[in-house]
Short mmCIF file of C-alpha atoms and ligand atoms in Angstrom, two decimals:
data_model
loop_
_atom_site.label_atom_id
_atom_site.label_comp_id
_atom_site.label_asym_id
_atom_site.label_seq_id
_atom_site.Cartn_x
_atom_site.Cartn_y
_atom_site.Cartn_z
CA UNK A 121 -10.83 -135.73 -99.04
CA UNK A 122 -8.53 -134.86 -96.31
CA UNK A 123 -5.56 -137.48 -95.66
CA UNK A 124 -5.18 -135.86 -92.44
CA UNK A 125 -6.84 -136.94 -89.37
CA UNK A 126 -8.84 -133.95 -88.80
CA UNK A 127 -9.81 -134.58 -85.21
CA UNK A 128 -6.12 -134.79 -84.26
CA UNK A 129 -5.61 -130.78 -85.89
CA UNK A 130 -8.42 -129.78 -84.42
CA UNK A 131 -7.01 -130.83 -81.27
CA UNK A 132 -3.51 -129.60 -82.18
CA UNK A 133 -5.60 -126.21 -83.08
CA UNK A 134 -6.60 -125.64 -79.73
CA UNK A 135 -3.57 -127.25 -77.97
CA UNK A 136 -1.79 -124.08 -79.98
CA UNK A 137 -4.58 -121.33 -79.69
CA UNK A 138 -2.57 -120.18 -76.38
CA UNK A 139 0.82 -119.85 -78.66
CA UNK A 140 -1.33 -117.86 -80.47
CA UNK A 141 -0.40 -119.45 -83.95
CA UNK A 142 -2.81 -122.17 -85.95
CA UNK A 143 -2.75 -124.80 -88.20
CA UNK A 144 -2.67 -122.98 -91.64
CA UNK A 145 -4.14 -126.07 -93.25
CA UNK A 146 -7.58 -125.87 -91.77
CA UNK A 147 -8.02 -122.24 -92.32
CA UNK A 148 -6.26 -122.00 -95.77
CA UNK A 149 -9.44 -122.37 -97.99
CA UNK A 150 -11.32 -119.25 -96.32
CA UNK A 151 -7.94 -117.47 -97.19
CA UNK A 152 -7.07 -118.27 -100.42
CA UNK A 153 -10.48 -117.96 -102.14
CA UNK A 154 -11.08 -118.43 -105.31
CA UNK A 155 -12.62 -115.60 -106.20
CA UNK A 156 -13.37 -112.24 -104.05
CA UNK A 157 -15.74 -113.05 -101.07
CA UNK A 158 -17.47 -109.95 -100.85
CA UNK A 159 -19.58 -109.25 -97.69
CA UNK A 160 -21.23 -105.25 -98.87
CA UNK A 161 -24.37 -105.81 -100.64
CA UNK A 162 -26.10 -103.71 -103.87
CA UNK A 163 -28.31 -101.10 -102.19
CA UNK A 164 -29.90 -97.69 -103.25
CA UNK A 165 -30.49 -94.94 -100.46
CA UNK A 166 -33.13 -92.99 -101.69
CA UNK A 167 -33.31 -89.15 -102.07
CA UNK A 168 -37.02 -88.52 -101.43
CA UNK A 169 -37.00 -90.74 -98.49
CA UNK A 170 -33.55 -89.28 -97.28
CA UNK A 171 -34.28 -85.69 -98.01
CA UNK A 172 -36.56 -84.79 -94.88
CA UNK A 173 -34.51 -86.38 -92.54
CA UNK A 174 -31.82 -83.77 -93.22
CA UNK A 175 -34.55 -81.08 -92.51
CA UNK A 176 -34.91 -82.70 -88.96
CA UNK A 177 -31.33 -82.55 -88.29
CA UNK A 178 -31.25 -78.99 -89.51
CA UNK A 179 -33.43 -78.66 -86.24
CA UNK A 180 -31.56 -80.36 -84.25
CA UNK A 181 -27.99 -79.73 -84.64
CA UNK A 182 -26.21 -76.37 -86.37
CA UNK A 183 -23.16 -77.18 -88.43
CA UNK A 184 -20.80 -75.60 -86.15
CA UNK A 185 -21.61 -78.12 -83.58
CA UNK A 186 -22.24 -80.95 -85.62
CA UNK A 187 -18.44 -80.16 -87.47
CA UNK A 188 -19.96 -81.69 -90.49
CA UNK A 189 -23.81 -82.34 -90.61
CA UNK A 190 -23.77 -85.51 -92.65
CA UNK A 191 -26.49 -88.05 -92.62
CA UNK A 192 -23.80 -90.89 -93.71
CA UNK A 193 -24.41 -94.04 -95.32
CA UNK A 194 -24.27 -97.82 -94.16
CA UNK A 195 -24.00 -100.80 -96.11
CA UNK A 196 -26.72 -103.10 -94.74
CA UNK A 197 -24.31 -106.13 -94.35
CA UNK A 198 -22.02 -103.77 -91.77
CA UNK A 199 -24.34 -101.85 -89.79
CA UNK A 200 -21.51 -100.46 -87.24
CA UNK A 201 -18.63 -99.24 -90.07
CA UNK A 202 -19.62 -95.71 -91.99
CA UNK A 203 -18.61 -97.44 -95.16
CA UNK A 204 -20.91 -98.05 -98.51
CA UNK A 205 -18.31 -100.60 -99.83
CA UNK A 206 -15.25 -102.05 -98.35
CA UNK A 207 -12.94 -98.87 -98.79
CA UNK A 208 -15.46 -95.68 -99.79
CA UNK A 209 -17.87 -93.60 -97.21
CA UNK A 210 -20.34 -91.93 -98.33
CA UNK A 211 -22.83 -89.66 -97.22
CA UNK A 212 -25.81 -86.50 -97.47
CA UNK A 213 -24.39 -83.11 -95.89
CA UNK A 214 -26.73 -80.00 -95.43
CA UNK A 215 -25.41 -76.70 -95.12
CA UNK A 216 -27.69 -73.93 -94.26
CA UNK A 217 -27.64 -69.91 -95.36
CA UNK A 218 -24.69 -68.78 -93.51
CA UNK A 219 -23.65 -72.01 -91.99
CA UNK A 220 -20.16 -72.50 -91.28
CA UNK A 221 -18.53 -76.07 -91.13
CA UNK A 222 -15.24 -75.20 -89.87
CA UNK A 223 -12.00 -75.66 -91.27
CA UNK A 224 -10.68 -79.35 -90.67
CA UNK A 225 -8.12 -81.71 -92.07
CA UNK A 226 -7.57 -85.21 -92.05
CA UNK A 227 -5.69 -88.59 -93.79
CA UNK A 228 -8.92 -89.11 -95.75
CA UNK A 229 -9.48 -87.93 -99.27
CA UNK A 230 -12.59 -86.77 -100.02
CA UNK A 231 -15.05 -85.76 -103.20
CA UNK A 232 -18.35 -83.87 -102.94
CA UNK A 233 -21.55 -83.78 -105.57
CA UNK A 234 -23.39 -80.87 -105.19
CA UNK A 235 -27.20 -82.22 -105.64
CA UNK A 236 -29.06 -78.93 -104.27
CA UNK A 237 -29.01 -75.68 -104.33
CA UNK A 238 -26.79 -73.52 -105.41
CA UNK A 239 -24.13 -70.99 -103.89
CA UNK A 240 -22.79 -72.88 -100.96
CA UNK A 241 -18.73 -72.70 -101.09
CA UNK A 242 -16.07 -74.92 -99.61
CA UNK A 243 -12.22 -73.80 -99.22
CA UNK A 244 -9.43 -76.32 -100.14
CA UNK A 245 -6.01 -74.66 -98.85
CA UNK A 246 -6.94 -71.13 -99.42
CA UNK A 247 -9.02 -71.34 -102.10
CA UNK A 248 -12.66 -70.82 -102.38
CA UNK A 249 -15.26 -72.14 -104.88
CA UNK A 250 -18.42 -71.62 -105.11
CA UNK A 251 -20.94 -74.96 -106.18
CA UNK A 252 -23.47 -75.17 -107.72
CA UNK A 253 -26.04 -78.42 -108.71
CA UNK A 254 -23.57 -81.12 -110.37
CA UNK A 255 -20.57 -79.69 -109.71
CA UNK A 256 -17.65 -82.42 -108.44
CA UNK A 257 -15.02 -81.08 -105.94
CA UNK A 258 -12.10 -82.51 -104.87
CA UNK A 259 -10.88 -82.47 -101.07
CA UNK A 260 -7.56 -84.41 -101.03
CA UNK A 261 -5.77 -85.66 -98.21
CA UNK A 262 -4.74 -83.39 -95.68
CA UNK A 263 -5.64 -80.33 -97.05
CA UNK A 264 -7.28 -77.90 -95.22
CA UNK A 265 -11.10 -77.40 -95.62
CA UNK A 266 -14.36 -75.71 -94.89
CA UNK A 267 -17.62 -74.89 -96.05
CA UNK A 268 -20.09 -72.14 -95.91
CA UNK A 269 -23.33 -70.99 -97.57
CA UNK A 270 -23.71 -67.76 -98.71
CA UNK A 271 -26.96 -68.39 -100.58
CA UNK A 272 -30.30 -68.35 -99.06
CA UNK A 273 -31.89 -71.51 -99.51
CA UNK A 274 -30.15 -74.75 -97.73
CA UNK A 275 -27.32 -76.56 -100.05
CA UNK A 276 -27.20 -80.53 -99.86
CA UNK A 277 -24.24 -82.32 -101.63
CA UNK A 278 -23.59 -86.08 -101.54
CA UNK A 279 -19.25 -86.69 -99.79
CA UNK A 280 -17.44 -89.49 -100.83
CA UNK A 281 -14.49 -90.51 -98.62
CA UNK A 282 -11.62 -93.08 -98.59
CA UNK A 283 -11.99 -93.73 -94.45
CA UNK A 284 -13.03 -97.14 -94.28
CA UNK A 285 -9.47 -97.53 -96.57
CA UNK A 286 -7.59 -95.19 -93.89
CA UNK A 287 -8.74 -97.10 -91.06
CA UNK A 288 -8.32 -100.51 -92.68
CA UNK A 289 -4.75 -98.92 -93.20
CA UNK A 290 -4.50 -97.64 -89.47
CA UNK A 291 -3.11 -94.78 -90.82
CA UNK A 292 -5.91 -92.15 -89.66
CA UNK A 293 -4.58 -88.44 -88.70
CA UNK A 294 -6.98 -85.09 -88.31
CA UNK A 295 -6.18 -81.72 -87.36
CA UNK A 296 -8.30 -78.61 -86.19
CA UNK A 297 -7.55 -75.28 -87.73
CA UNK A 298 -6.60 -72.96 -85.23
CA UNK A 299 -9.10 -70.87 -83.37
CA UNK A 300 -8.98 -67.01 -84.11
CA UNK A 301 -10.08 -64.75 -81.85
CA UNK A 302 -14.02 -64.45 -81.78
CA UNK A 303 -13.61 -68.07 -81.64
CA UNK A 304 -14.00 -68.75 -85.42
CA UNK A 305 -12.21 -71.94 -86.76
CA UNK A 306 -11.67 -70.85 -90.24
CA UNK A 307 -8.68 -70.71 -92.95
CA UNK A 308 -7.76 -67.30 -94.72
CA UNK A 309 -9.13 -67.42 -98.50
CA UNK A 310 -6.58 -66.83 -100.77
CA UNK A 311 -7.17 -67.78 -104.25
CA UNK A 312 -11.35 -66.64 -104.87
CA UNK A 313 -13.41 -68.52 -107.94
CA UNK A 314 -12.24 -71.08 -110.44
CA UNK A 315 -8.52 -70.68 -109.76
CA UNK A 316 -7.38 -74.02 -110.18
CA UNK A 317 -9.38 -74.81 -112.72
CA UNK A 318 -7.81 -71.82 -115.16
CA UNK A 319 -4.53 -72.51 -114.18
CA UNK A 320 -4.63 -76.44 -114.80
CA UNK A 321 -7.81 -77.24 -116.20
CA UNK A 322 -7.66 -75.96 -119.79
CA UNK A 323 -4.38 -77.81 -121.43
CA UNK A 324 -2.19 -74.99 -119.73
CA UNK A 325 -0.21 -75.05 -116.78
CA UNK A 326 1.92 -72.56 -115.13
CA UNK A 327 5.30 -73.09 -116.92
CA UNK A 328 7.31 -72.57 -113.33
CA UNK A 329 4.95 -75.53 -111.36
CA UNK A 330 6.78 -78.37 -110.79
CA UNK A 331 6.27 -82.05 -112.72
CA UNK A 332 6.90 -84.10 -110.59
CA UNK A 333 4.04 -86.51 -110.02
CA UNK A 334 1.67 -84.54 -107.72
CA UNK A 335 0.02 -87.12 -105.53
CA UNK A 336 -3.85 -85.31 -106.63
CA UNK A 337 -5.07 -83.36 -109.19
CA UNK A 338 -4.82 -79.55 -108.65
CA UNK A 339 -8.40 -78.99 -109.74
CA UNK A 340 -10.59 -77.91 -106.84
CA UNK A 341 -13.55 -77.97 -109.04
CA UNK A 342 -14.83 -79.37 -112.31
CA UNK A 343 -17.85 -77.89 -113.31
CA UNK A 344 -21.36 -79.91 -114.35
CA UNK A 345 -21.79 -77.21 -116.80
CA UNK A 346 -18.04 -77.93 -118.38
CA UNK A 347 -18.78 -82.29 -118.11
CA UNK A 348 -22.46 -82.35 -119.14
CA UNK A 349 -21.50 -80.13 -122.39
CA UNK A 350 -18.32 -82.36 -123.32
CA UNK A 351 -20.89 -85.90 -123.02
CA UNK A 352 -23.13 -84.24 -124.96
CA UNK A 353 -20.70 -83.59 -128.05
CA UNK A 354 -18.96 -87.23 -127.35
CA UNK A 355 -22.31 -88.10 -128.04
CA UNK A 356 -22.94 -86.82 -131.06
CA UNK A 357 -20.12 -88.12 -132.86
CA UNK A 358 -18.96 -91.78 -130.85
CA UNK A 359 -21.44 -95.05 -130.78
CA UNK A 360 -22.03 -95.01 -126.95
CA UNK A 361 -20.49 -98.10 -125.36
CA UNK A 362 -22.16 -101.04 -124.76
CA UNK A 363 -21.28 -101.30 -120.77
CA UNK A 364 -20.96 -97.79 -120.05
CA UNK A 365 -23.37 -95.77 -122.65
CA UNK A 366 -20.98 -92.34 -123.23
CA UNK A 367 -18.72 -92.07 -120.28
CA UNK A 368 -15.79 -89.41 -119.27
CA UNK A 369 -13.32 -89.92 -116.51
CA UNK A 370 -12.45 -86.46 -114.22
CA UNK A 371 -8.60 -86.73 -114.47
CA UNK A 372 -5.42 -85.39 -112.82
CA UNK A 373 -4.54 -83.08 -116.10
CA UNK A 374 -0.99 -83.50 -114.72
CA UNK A 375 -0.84 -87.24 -114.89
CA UNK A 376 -3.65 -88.48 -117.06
CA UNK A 377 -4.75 -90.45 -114.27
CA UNK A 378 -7.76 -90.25 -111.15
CA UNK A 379 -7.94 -87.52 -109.31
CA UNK A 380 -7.25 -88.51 -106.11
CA UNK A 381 -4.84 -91.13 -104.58
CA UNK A 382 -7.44 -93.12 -103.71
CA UNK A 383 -11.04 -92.55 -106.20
CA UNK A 384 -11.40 -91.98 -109.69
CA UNK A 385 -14.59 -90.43 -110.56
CA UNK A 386 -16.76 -90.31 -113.76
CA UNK A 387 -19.64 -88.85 -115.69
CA UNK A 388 -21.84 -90.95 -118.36
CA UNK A 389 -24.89 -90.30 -120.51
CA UNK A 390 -27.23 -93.28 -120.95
CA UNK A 391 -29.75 -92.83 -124.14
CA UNK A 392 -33.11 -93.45 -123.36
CA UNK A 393 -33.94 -96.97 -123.67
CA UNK A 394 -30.53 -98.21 -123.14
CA UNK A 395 -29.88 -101.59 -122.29
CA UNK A 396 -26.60 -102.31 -121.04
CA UNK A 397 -24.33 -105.11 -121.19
CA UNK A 398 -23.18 -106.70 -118.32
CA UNK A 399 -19.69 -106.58 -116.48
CA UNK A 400 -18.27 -107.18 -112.78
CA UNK A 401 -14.60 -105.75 -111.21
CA UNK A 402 -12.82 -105.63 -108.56
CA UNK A 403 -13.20 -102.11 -107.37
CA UNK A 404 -16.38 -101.19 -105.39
CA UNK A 405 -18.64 -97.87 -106.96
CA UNK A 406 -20.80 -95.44 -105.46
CA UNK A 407 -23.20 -93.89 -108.34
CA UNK A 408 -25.16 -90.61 -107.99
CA UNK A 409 -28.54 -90.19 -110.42
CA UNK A 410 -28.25 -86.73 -111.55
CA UNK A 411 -30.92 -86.73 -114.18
CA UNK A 412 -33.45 -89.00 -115.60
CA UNK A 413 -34.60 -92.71 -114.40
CA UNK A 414 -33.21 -96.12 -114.50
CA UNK A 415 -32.31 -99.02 -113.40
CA UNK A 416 -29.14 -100.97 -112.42
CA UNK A 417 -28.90 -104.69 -111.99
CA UNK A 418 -26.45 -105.83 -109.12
CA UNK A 419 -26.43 -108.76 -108.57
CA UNK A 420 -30.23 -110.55 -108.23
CA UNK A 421 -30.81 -106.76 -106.84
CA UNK A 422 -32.68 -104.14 -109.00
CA UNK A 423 -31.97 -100.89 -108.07
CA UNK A 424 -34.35 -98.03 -109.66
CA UNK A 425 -33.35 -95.02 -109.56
CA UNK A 426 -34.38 -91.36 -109.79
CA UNK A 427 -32.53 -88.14 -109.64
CA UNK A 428 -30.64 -87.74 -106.82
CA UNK A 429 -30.66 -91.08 -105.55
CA UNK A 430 -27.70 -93.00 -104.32
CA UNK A 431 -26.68 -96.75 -104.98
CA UNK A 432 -23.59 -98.99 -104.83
CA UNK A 433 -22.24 -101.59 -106.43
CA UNK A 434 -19.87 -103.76 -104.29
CA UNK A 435 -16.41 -105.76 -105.40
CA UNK A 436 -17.45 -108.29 -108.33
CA UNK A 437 -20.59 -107.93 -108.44
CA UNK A 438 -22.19 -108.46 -112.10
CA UNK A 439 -24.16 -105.45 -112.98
CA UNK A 440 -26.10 -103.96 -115.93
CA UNK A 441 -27.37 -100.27 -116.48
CA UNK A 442 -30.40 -99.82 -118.32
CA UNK A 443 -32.02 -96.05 -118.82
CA UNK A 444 -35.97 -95.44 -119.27
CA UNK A 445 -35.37 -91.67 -120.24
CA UNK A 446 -31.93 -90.42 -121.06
CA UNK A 447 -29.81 -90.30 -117.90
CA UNK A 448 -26.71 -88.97 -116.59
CA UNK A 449 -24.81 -91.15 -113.94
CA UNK A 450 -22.07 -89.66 -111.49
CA UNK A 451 -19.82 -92.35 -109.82
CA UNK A 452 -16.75 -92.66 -108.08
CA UNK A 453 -14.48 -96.05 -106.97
CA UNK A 454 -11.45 -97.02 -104.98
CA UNK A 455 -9.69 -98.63 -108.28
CA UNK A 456 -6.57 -96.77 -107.84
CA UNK A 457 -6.28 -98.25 -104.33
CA UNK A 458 -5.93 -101.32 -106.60
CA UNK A 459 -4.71 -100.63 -109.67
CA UNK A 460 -0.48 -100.31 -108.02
CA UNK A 461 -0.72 -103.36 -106.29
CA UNK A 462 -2.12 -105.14 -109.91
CA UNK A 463 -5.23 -106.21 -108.04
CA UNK A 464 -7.60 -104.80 -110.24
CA UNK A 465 -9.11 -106.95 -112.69
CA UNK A 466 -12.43 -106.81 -114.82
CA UNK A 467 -14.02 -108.82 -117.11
CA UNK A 468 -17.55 -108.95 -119.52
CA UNK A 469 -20.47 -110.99 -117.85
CA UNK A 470 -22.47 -112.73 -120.72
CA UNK A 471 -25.49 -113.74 -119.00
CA UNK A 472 -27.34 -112.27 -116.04
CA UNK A 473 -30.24 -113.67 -114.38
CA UNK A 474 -33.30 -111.39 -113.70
O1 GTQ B 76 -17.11 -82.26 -95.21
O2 GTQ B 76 -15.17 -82.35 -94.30
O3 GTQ B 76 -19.15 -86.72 -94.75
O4 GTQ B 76 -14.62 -84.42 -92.75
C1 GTQ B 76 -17.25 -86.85 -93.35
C2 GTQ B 76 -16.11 -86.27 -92.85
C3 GTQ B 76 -17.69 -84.87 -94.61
C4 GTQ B 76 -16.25 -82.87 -94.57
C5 GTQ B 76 -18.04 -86.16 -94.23
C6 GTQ B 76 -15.75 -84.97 -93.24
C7 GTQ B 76 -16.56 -84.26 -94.12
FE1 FE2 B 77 -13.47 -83.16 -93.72
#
């Protein structure tokens, strides 16, 4: 019940609008909220209806000229921002036998999922890996990169970036790798195969590397092989849990903590028949199906999925997993865009309509 005359603020409103300032107190409510207003929508992009599409721009563009042939993702409530939820892009990038995307950097973090093929390579600051199905690699901010197929069959793998975050923080930078003569954009490899990962990745470190807290983790790539085999065991031993089924976080094995500045990324095993309790949080995901079927309630939205398929689940929404075979999930979320700032919260939902 406002005390106020409101027809007298709305008038002071527009007598101010030139000053460019308003009355706080009719705005205030659509401010302040209650509880996160969240514009993104659940929503599943799916593989088999994706997957030719990439043929046809295999025909139309090469990756050279494309920079990075990406079919990338929308959320349906923001058709005109390449963003899935509020901070996180994500998208489906073909590379073709002996492809070159050329070597590129830029303020955005960025993760890929290699979903097929195998024997394409990307090169983080000098060193190369090469990915195969499942693998998760880690492209943090401003570090040099390209990739390149060496295989003979085309390689698709899903990227996650942080841009809509960068923009939102209008703090985007990029840089082109110098051209060499012959006209080839590309970094010198340095460091060839798993480097990283035997260096950092096995409770070792180089005694002489610094500890300081590094911004990223130093792992360019954790292997599905490596992650698949450690759910499996977790499995045999733990009760899985009742939101998340059995569920391993890639860490920084420097800190403990996500792997990038911006996205912490995770791996869980769903037992056939699981039925999942509910939960909502602050942070947005982006989930990958790597193997088996499902579905995920967001929301009043079911999303099915099927191997390969893609599907998000926006800021505080309530959702529910449930597994018709048994299932491994790959996701990644902006919570440690939250997390400093102690915005992140979470909290069981008890019931869920259908
Ligand atoms: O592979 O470097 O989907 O720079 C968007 C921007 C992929 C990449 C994307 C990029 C890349
Ligand atoms: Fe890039």
């Amino acid at each position: 019940m406002a005390t106020y005359d409101l027809a007298k603020s709305k008038a002071l409103a527009e007598a101010v609008a030139p000053l460019n300032v308003t009355p706080l107190w009719l705005v205030l409510g659509g401010l302040i909220t209650d509880t996160p207003e969240v514009p993104e929508v659940p929503y599943l992009w799916s593989w088999k209806a994706l997957r030719p599409w990439l043929d046809e721009a295999c025909r139309q563009i090469r990756a050279e000229e494309a920079e990075r042939r990406v079919l990338t993702m929308t959320n349906p409530a923001h058709r005109h921002l390449a963003a899935v939820t509020h901070y996180l892009n994500a998208g489906l990038q073909i590379i073709l036998p002996g492809e070159i995307a050329p070597t590129h950097r830029h303020a955005a973090n960025a993760i890929r999922l290699i979903l097929e093929g195998d024997g394409a390579y990307t090169v983080v600051n000098g060193e190369k890996t090469v990915m195969r199905r499942g693998d998760f690699v880690t492209t943090p901010i401003w570090s040099w990169h390209d990739h390149g197929n060496d295989s003979d069959r085309p390689v698709v793998w899903l990227d996650g970036l942080d841009f809509p975050f960068v923009h939102t923080a209008n703090a985007m930078f990029k840089s082109e790798y110098p051209t060499a003569p012959g006209g080839i954009r590309r970094q010198p490899v340095e460091r060839d195969g798993d480097d990283s990962f035997y260096r950092y990745g096995q409770g070792l470190r180089p005694s002489n590397s610094a500890l300081t807290t590094p911004l990223y983790s130093p792992i360019l790539n954790y292997r599905y092989t490596t992650a698949r085999a450690a759910l499996e065991r977790l499995s045999r031993t733990d009760p899985p849990d009742p939101i998340e089924g059995w569920r391993l976080e890639y860490i920084n094995p420097l800190t403990g903590g996500p792997v990038l500045p911006t996205m912490d990324a995770f791996l869980q095993l769903l037992p056939a028949g699981f039925e999942g309790q509910a939960h909502r949080h602050t942070h947005g995901s982006v989930y990958v199906a790597l193997e088996g079927t499902g579905q995920t309630q967001a929301g009043n939205t079911v999303l099915a999925w099927e191997p390969n398929d893609v599907f998000v689940v926006p800021s505080w929404t309530p959702h529910r997993h449930r597994a018709a075979t048994d299932a491994v999930l790959f996701s990644f979320t902006d919570a440690p865009i939250q997390r400093p700032f102690g915005l992140h919260r979470e909290e069981r939902v008890e019931e869920m309509l259908e």
